[in-house]
Amino acid sequence: MCGIVGLFLKDKALEPELGALLTDMLITMTDRGPDSAGIAIYSEDTNSKAKLTIQSDTPSVAFDGLGGALEQALGCTVEISCKDTHAVLSIAPEKLDQLRSTLKDTDPSIRVMSTGDVLEIYKEVGLPKNVAERFKVTQMSGTHGIGHTRMATESAVTTMGAHPFNTGADQCLVHNGSLSNHNSLRRKLTREGVHIETENDSEVAAAYLTWKMNNGASLGDALESALDDLDGFFTFVVGTKDGFGVVRDPIACKPAVMAETDQYVAFGSEYRALVNLPGIEDARVWEPEPATVYFWNH
């Protein structure tokens, strides 16, 4: 039993409030998963810098002088913005792959949380309220985002085991449920050259979607294929650079509710996650159908 939230903004006037709105939604879902929490924020695309969000258990040591060391190794400007145990590295897009490789050589203990042009992921062990406070999520603005509070069933309670999972540029996934064929699918994806960092079954689902899209599928097509290839119970919310998608397994035993107004589309594991959103009293509210793909984009 985990809690999922998602918010896709249609009204640009709400973008400064994205972090605050998502945080409130996620805190409401705390009792669905008290062991770890995370939020993915999609900011406005500037087309000038790519981002790498990283994490360290010893940030005061790992991040001290890191920007300068990376600049010297790469021969280009590397901006670094530290937020508690996380930091966001900004770099010219053509240098992003080289940055990842150099970072691994510089300090193998640093973990990559997310990569892309607009995506930042913040996640840690702890309650949603505490995690959001550590990273000042309520002060963040953006176009859309998703969040998750976890009750572990398939793997250990660790930072890397927390959701969301980022397995492709500007793509991430949160999951409520349990996959029964994740081990066999992991082996298949590994043979295809897909790197999976953790033992979490949800990361396998994220990697599966990335693999499908890297082979030419749209997100909608990848989610349709997931209904055939993934066994178990699941509700997925998937973030992409310009939107988010939702799908439930054919049995749909995991709760889900959605709301749409002229200002936003919102998702919650339960309706109480949505009650404080502006204009919710006039929203169209419905339960997503089983084995049906929903997607919104800018």
mmCIF file of C-alpha atoms in Angstrom, residues 12 23 28 38-39 41 55 63-64 69 94 102 141 147 157 160 166 177 203 208 212 288 298:
data_model
loop_
_atom_site.group_PDB
_atom_site.id
_atom_site.type_symbol
_atom_site.label_atom_id
_atom_site.label_comp_id
_atom_site.label_asym_id
_atom_site.label_seq_id
_atom_site.Cartn_x
_atom_site.Cartn_y
_atom_site.Cartn_z
ATOM 1 C CA LYS A 12 0.594 29.013 -16.031
ATOM 2 C CA THR A 23 3.505 18.678 -1.088
ATOM 3 C CA THR A 28 -2.299 13.755 2.931
ATOM 4 C CA GLY A 38 9.872 11.514 -3.143
ATOM 5 C CA ILE A 39 8.720 14.217 -5.533
ATOM 6 C CA ILE A 41 9.318 18.476 -10.323
ATOM 7 C CA GLN A 55 22.466 12.476 -3.876
ATOM 8 C CA PHE A 63 29.650 18.320 -2.701
ATOM 9 C CA ASP A 64 32.469 20.476 -1.329
ATOM 10 C CA ALA A 69 36.604 19.427 -9.886
ATOM 11 C CA GLU A 94 25.988 17.981 -25.209
ATOM 12 C CA THR A 102 33.169 11.784 -15.015
ATOM 13 C CA SER A 141 7.732 26.063 -9.291
ATOM 14 C CA GLY A 147 5.004 12.237 -5.892
ATOM 15 C CA VAL A 157 13.930 0.844 2.701
ATOM 16 C CA MET A 160 17.584 4.443 -3.930
ATOM 17 C CA ASN A 166 14.165 7.913 -13.426
ATOM 18 C CA GLY A 177 1.280 -2.323 -6.318
ATOM 19 C CA GLU A 203 12.356 0.447 -11.268
ATOM 20 C CA TYR A 208 10.685 -1.368 -19.333
ATOM 21 C CA LYS A 212 10.083 0.477 -25.271
ATOM 22 C CA PRO A 288 -9.559 5.744 -14.028
ATOM 23 C CA HIS A 298 1.550 20.605 -23.002
#
